[in-house]
PDB file of C-alpha atoms in Angstrom:
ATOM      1  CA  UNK A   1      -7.375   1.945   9.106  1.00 46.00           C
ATOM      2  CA  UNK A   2      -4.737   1.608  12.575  1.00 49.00           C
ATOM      3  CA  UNK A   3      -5.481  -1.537  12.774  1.00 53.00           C
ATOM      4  CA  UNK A   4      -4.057  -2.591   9.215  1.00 70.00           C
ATOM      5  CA  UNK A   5      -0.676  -1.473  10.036  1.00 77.00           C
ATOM      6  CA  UNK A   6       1.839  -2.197  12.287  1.00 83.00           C
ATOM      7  CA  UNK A   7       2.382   1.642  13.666  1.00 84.00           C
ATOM      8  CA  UNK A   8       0.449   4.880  12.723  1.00 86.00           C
ATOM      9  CA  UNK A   9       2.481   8.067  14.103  1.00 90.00           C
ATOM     10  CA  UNK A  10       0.552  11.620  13.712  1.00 90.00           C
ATOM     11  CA  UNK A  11       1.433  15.277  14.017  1.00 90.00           C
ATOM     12  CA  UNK A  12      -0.228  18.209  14.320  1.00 89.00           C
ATOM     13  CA  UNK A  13       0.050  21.881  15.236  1.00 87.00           C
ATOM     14  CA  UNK A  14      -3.297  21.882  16.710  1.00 86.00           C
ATOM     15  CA  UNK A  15      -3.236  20.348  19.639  1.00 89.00           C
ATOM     16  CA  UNK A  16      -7.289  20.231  19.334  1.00 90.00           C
ATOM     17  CA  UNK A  17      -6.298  17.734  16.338  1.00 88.00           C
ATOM     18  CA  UNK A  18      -4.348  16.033  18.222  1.00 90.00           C
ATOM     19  CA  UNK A  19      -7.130  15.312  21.186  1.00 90.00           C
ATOM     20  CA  UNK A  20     -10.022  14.328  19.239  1.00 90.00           C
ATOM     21  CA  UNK A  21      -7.404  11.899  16.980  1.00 87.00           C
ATOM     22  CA  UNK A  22      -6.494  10.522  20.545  1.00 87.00           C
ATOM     23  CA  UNK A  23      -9.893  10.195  20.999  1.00 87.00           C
ATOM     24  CA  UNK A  24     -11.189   9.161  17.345  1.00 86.00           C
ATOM     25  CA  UNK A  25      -8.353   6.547  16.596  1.00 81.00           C
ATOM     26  CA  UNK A  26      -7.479   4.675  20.258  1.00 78.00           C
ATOM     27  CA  UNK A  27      -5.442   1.812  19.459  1.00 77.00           C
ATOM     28  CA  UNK A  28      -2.037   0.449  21.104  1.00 77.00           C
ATOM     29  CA  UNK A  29      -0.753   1.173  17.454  1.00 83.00           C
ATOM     30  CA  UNK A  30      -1.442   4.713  17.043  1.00 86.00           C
ATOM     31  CA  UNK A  31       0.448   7.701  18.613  1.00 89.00           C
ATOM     32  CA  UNK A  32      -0.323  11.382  18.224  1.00 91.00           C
ATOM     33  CA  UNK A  33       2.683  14.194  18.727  1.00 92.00           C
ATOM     34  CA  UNK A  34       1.584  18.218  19.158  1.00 91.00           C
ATOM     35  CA  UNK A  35       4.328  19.435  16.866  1.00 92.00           C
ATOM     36  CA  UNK A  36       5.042  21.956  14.257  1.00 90.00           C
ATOM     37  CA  UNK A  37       5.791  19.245  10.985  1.00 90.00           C
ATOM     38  CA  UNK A  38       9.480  20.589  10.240  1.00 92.00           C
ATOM     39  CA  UNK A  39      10.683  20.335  14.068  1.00 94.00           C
ATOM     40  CA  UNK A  40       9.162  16.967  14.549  1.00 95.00           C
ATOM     41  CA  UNK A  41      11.662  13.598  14.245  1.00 95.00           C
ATOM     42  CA  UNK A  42      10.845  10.026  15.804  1.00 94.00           C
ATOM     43  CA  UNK A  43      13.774   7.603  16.281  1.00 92.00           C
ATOM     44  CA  UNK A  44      11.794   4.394  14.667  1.00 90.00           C
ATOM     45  CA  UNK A  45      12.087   3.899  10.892  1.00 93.00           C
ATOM     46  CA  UNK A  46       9.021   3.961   8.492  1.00 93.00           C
ATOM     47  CA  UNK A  47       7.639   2.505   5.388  1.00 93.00           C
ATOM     48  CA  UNK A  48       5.613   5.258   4.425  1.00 94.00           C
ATOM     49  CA  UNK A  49       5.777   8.893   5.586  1.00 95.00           C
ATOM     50  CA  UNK A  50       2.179  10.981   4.429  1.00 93.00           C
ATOM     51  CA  UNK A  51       2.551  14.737   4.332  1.00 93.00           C
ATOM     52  CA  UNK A  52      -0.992  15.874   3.696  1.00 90.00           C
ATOM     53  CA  UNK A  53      -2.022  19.122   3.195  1.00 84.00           C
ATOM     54  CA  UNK A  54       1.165  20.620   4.764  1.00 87.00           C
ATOM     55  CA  UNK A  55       3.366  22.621   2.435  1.00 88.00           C
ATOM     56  CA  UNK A  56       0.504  25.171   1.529  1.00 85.00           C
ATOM     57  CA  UNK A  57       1.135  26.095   5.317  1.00 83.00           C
ATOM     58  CA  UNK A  58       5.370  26.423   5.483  1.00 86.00           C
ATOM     59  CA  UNK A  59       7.828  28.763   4.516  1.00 86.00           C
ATOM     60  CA  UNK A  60      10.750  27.258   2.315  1.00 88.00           C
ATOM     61  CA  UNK A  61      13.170  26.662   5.421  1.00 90.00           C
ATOM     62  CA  UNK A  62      10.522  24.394   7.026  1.00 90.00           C
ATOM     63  CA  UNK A  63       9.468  22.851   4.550  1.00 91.00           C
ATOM     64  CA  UNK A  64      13.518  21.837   3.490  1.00 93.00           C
ATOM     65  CA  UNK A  65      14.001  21.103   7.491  1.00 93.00           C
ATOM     66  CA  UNK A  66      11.036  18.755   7.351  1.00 94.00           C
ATOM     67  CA  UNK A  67      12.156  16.973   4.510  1.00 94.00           C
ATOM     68  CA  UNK A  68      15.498  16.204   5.880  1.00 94.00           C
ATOM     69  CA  UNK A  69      13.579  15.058   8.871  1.00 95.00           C
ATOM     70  CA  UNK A  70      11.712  12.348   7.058  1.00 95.00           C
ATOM     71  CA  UNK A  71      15.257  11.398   4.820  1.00 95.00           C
ATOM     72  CA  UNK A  72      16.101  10.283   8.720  1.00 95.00           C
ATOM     73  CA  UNK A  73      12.802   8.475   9.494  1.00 95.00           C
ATOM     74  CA  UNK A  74      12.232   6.339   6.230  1.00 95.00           C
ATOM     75  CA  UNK A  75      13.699   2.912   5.901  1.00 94.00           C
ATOM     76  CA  UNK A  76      15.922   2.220   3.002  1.00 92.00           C
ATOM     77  CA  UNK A  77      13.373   1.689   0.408  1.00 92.00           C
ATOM     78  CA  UNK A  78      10.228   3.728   2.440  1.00 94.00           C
ATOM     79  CA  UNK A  79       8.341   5.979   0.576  1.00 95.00           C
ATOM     80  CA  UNK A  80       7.339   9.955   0.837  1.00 95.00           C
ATOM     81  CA  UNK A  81       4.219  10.620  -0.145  1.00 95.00           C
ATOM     82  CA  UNK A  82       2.948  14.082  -0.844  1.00 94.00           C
ATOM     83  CA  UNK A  83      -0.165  15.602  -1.533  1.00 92.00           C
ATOM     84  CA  UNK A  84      -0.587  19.116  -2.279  1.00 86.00           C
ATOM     85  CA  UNK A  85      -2.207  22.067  -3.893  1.00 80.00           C
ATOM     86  CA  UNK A  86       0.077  22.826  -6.881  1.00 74.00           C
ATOM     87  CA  UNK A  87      -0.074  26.299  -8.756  1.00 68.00           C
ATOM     88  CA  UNK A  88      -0.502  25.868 -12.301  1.00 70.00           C
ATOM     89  CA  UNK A  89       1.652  29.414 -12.442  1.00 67.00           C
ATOM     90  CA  UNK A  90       5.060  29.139 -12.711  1.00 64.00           C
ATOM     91  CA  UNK A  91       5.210  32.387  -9.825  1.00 65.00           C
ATOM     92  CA  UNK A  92       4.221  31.808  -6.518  1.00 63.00           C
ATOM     93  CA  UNK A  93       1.170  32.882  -4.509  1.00 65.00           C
ATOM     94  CA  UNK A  94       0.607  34.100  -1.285  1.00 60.00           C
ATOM     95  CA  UNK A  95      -2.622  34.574   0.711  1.00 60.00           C
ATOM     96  CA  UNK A  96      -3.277  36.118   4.041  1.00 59.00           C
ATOM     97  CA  UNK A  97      -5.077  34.316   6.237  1.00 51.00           C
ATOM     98  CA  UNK A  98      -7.453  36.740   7.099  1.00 51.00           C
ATOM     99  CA  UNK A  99      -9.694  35.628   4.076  1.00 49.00           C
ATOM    100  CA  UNK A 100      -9.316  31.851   4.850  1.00 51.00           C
ATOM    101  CA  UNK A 101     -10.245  28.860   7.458  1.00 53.00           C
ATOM    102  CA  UNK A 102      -6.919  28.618   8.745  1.00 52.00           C
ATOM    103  CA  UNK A 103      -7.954  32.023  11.266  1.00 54.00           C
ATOM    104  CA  UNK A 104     -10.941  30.106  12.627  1.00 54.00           C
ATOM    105  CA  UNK A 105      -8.862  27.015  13.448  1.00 54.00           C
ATOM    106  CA  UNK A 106      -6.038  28.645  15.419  1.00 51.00           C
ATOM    107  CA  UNK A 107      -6.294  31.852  17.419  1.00 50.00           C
ATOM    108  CA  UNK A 108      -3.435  33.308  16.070  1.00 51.00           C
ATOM    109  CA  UNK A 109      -2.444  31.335  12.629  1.00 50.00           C
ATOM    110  CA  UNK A 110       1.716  30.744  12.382  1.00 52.00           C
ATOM    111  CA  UNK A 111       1.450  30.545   8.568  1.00 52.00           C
ATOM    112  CA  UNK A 112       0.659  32.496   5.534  1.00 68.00           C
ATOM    113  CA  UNK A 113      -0.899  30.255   2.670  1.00 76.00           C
ATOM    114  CA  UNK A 114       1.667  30.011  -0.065  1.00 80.00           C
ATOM    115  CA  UNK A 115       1.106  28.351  -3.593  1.00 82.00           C
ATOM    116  CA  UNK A 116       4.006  27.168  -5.064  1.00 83.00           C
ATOM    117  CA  UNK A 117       4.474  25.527  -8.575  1.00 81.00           C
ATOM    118  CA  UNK A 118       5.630  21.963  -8.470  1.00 83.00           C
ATOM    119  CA  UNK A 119       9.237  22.406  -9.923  1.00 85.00           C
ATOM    120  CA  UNK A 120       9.468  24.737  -6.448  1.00 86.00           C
ATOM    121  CA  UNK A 121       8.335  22.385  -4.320  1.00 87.00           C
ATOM    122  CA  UNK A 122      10.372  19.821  -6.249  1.00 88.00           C
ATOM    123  CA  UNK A 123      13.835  21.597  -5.962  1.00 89.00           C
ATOM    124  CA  UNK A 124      12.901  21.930  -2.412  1.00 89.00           C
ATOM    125  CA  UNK A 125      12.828  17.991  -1.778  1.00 89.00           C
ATOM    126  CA  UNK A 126      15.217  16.695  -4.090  1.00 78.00           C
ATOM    127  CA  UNK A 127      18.236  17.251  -2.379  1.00 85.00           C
ATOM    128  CA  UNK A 128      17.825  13.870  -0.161  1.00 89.00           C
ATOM    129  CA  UNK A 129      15.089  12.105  -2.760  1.00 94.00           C
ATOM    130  CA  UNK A 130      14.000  11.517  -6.236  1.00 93.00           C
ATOM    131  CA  UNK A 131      10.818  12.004  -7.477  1.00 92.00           C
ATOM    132  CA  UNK A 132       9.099   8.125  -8.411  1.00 93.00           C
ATOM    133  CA  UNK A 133       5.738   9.276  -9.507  1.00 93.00           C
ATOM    134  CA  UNK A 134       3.130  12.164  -9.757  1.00 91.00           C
ATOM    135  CA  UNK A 135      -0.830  11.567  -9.970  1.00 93.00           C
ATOM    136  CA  UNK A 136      -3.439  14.825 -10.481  1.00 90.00           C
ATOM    137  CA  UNK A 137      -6.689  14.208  -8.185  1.00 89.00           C
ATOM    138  CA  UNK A 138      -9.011  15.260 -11.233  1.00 89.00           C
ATOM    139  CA  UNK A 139     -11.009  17.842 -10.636  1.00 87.00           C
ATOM    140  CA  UNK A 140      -9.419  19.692  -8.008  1.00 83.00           C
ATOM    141  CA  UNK A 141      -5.709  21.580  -7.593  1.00 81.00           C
ATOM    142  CA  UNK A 142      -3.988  18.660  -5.725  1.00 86.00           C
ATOM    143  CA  UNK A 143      -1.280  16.250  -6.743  1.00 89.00           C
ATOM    144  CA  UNK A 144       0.110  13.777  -5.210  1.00 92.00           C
ATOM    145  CA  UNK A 145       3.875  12.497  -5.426  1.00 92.00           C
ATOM    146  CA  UNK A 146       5.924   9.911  -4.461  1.00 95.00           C
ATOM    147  CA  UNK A 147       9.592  10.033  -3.555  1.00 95.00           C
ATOM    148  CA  UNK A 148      11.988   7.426  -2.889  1.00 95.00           C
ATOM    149  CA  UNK A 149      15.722   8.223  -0.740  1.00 94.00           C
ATOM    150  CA  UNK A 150      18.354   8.880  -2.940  1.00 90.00           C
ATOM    151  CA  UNK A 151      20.885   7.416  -1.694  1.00 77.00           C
ATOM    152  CA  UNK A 152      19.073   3.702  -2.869  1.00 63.00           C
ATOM    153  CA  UNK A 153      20.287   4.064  -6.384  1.00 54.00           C
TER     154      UNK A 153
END
Protein backbone atom coordinates (compact mmCIF):
# COMPACT_ATOMS: atom_id res chain seq x y z
CA UNK A 1 0.00 0.00 0.00
CA UNK A 2 3.36 2.78 0.26
CA UNK A 3 3.28 3.11 -2.96
CA UNK A 4 -0.40 4.61 -3.19
CA UNK A 5 0.45 7.48 -1.11
CA UNK A 6 2.57 10.21 -1.15
CA UNK A 7 4.30 9.55 2.52
CA UNK A 8 3.71 6.63 5.02
CA UNK A 9 5.34 7.59 8.57
CA UNK A 10 5.34 4.60 11.31
CA UNK A 11 5.97 4.26 15.02
CA UNK A 12 6.59 1.76 17.21
CA UNK A 13 7.85 0.88 20.68
CA UNK A 14 9.39 -2.20 19.47
CA UNK A 15 12.16 -1.50 17.80
CA UNK A 16 11.93 -5.30 16.39
CA UNK A 17 8.69 -3.72 14.61
CA UNK A 18 10.36 -1.23 13.49
CA UNK A 19 13.30 -3.47 11.65
CA UNK A 20 11.33 -5.98 9.94
CA UNK A 21 8.79 -2.84 8.70
CA UNK A 22 12.19 -1.35 7.41
CA UNK A 23 12.68 -4.43 5.95
CA UNK A 24 8.97 -5.51 4.86
CA UNK A 25 7.92 -2.02 3.39
CA UNK A 26 11.36 -0.40 1.60
CA UNK A 27 10.25 2.41 -0.36
CA UNK A 28 11.68 6.15 -0.67
CA UNK A 29 8.09 6.94 0.74
CA UNK A 30 8.03 5.12 3.88
CA UNK A 31 9.84 6.02 7.18
CA UNK A 32 9.82 4.08 10.43
CA UNK A 33 10.53 6.04 14.01
CA UNK A 34 11.37 3.72 17.41
CA UNK A 35 9.14 5.80 19.64
CA UNK A 36 6.77 5.52 22.47
CA UNK A 37 3.24 6.94 20.43
CA UNK A 38 2.55 9.95 22.97
CA UNK A 39 6.31 11.37 22.80
CA UNK A 40 6.50 11.05 19.09
CA UNK A 41 5.82 14.48 16.76
CA UNK A 42 7.04 14.95 13.00
CA UNK A 43 7.22 18.52 11.64
CA UNK A 44 5.35 17.61 8.11
CA UNK A 45 1.54 17.85 8.05
CA UNK A 46 -0.78 14.81 7.31
CA UNK A 47 -3.97 13.81 5.75
CA UNK A 48 -4.62 10.96 7.76
CA UNK A 49 -3.12 10.00 11.13
CA UNK A 50 -4.00 5.86 12.02
CA UNK A 51 -3.74 4.99 15.69
CA UNK A 52 -4.19 1.24 15.65
CA UNK A 53 -4.35 -0.81 18.41
CA UNK A 54 -2.72 1.80 20.73
CA UNK A 55 -4.89 3.11 23.53
CA UNK A 56 -5.49 -0.46 25.07
CA UNK A 57 -1.64 0.03 25.83
CA UNK A 58 -1.54 3.93 27.51
CA UNK A 59 -2.33 5.45 30.60
CA UNK A 60 -4.73 8.58 30.32
CA UNK A 61 -1.75 11.22 30.29
CA UNK A 62 -0.31 9.54 27.16
CA UNK A 63 -2.90 8.91 25.57
CA UNK A 64 -4.14 13.01 26.03
CA UNK A 65 -0.24 13.91 25.16
CA UNK A 66 -0.54 11.86 21.99
CA UNK A 67 -3.56 13.35 20.92
CA UNK A 68 -2.34 16.83 21.17
CA UNK A 69 0.57 15.54 19.21
CA UNK A 70 -1.46 14.56 16.20
CA UNK A 71 -3.85 18.10 16.66
CA UNK A 72 -0.10 19.46 15.56
CA UNK A 73 0.57 16.97 12.71
CA UNK A 74 -2.87 16.95 10.79
CA UNK A 75 -3.56 19.43 8.07
CA UNK A 76 -6.56 21.60 8.39
CA UNK A 77 -9.13 19.23 7.27
CA UNK A 78 -6.85 15.71 7.99
CA UNK A 79 -8.45 13.10 9.65
CA UNK A 80 -7.78 10.88 13.04
CA UNK A 81 -8.63 7.67 12.73
CA UNK A 82 -8.96 5.31 15.63
CA UNK A 83 -9.44 1.84 16.10
CA UNK A 84 -9.83 0.27 19.33
CA UNK A 85 -11.12 -2.30 21.72
CA UNK A 86 -14.07 -0.55 23.43
CA UNK A 87 -15.60 -1.91 26.80
CA UNK A 88 -19.16 -2.36 26.56
CA UNK A 89 -19.01 -1.48 30.61
CA UNK A 90 -19.38 1.82 31.49
CA UNK A 91 -16.19 1.06 34.35
CA UNK A 92 -12.94 0.48 33.21
CA UNK A 93 -10.77 -2.64 33.05
CA UNK A 94 -7.43 -3.40 33.75
CA UNK A 95 -5.33 -6.50 32.97
CA UNK A 96 -1.85 -7.45 33.93
CA UNK A 97 0.20 -8.45 31.46
CA UNK A 98 1.34 -11.44 32.90
CA UNK A 99 -1.72 -13.35 31.37
CA UNK A 100 -1.33 -11.73 27.87
CA UNK A 101 1.00 -11.51 24.54
CA UNK A 102 2.19 -8.22 25.29
CA UNK A 103 5.05 -10.17 27.94
CA UNK A 104 6.28 -12.30 25.05
CA UNK A 105 6.76 -9.29 22.75
CA UNK A 106 8.81 -7.05 25.04
CA UNK A 107 11.12 -8.22 27.81
CA UNK A 108 9.85 -6.06 30.23
CA UNK A 109 6.22 -4.67 28.98
CA UNK A 110 5.82 -0.56 29.81
CA UNK A 111 2.01 -0.94 29.85
CA UNK A 112 -0.80 -2.48 31.68
CA UNK A 113 -3.83 -3.38 29.30
CA UNK A 114 -6.63 -1.01 30.14
CA UNK A 115 -10.29 -1.19 28.69
CA UNK A 116 -11.93 1.86 28.65
CA UNK A 117 -15.59 2.65 27.55
CA UNK A 118 -15.86 4.90 24.56
CA UNK A 119 -17.34 8.09 26.28
CA UNK A 120 -13.66 7.73 28.26
CA UNK A 121 -11.74 7.53 25.50
CA UNK A 122 -13.95 10.19 23.91
CA UNK A 123 -13.57 12.90 26.69
CA UNK A 124 -9.99 12.09 26.40
CA UNK A 125 -9.73 13.33 22.62
CA UNK A 126 -12.21 15.89 22.37
CA UNK A 127 -10.52 18.65 23.74
CA UNK A 128 -8.63 19.47 20.24
CA UNK A 129 -11.33 17.32 17.90
CA UNK A 130 -14.82 16.30 17.28
CA UNK A 131 -15.94 13.07 16.80
CA UNK A 132 -17.20 12.65 12.67
CA UNK A 133 -18.11 9.05 12.74
CA UNK A 134 -18.02 5.64 14.63
CA UNK A 135 -18.20 2.08 12.79
CA UNK A 136 -18.34 -1.47 15.05
CA UNK A 137 -16.05 -4.22 13.21
CA UNK A 138 -18.93 -6.91 13.70
CA UNK A 139 -18.04 -9.60 15.43
CA UNK A 140 -15.28 -8.56 17.47
CA UNK A 141 -14.77 -5.65 20.42
CA UNK A 142 -13.23 -2.98 18.08
CA UNK A 143 -14.53 0.31 16.78
CA UNK A 144 -13.28 2.50 14.78
CA UNK A 145 -13.70 6.46 14.82
CA UNK A 146 -13.03 9.28 12.98
CA UNK A 147 -12.20 12.76 14.22
CA UNK A 148 -11.83 15.90 12.49
CA UNK A 149 -9.70 19.28 14.28
CA UNK A 150 -11.89 21.44 15.95
CA UNK A 151 -10.84 24.37 15.29
CA UNK A 152 -12.33 23.80 11.30
CA UNK A 153 -15.82 24.64 12.33
Amino acid sequence: FVPMISKYIGTDISNNFIKQNKLDFESNNAEFFHSPAHEFFYDDKFDYIFLIGLLTYMNDEEIISMTSNCSKMLKKDGELIIRNVVNKNSTRKFFDDKYFFIKHLFKSPRYQIIRRHEDEIASMISNDFKLLSTKKIEETSYKIYIWKLKNNE
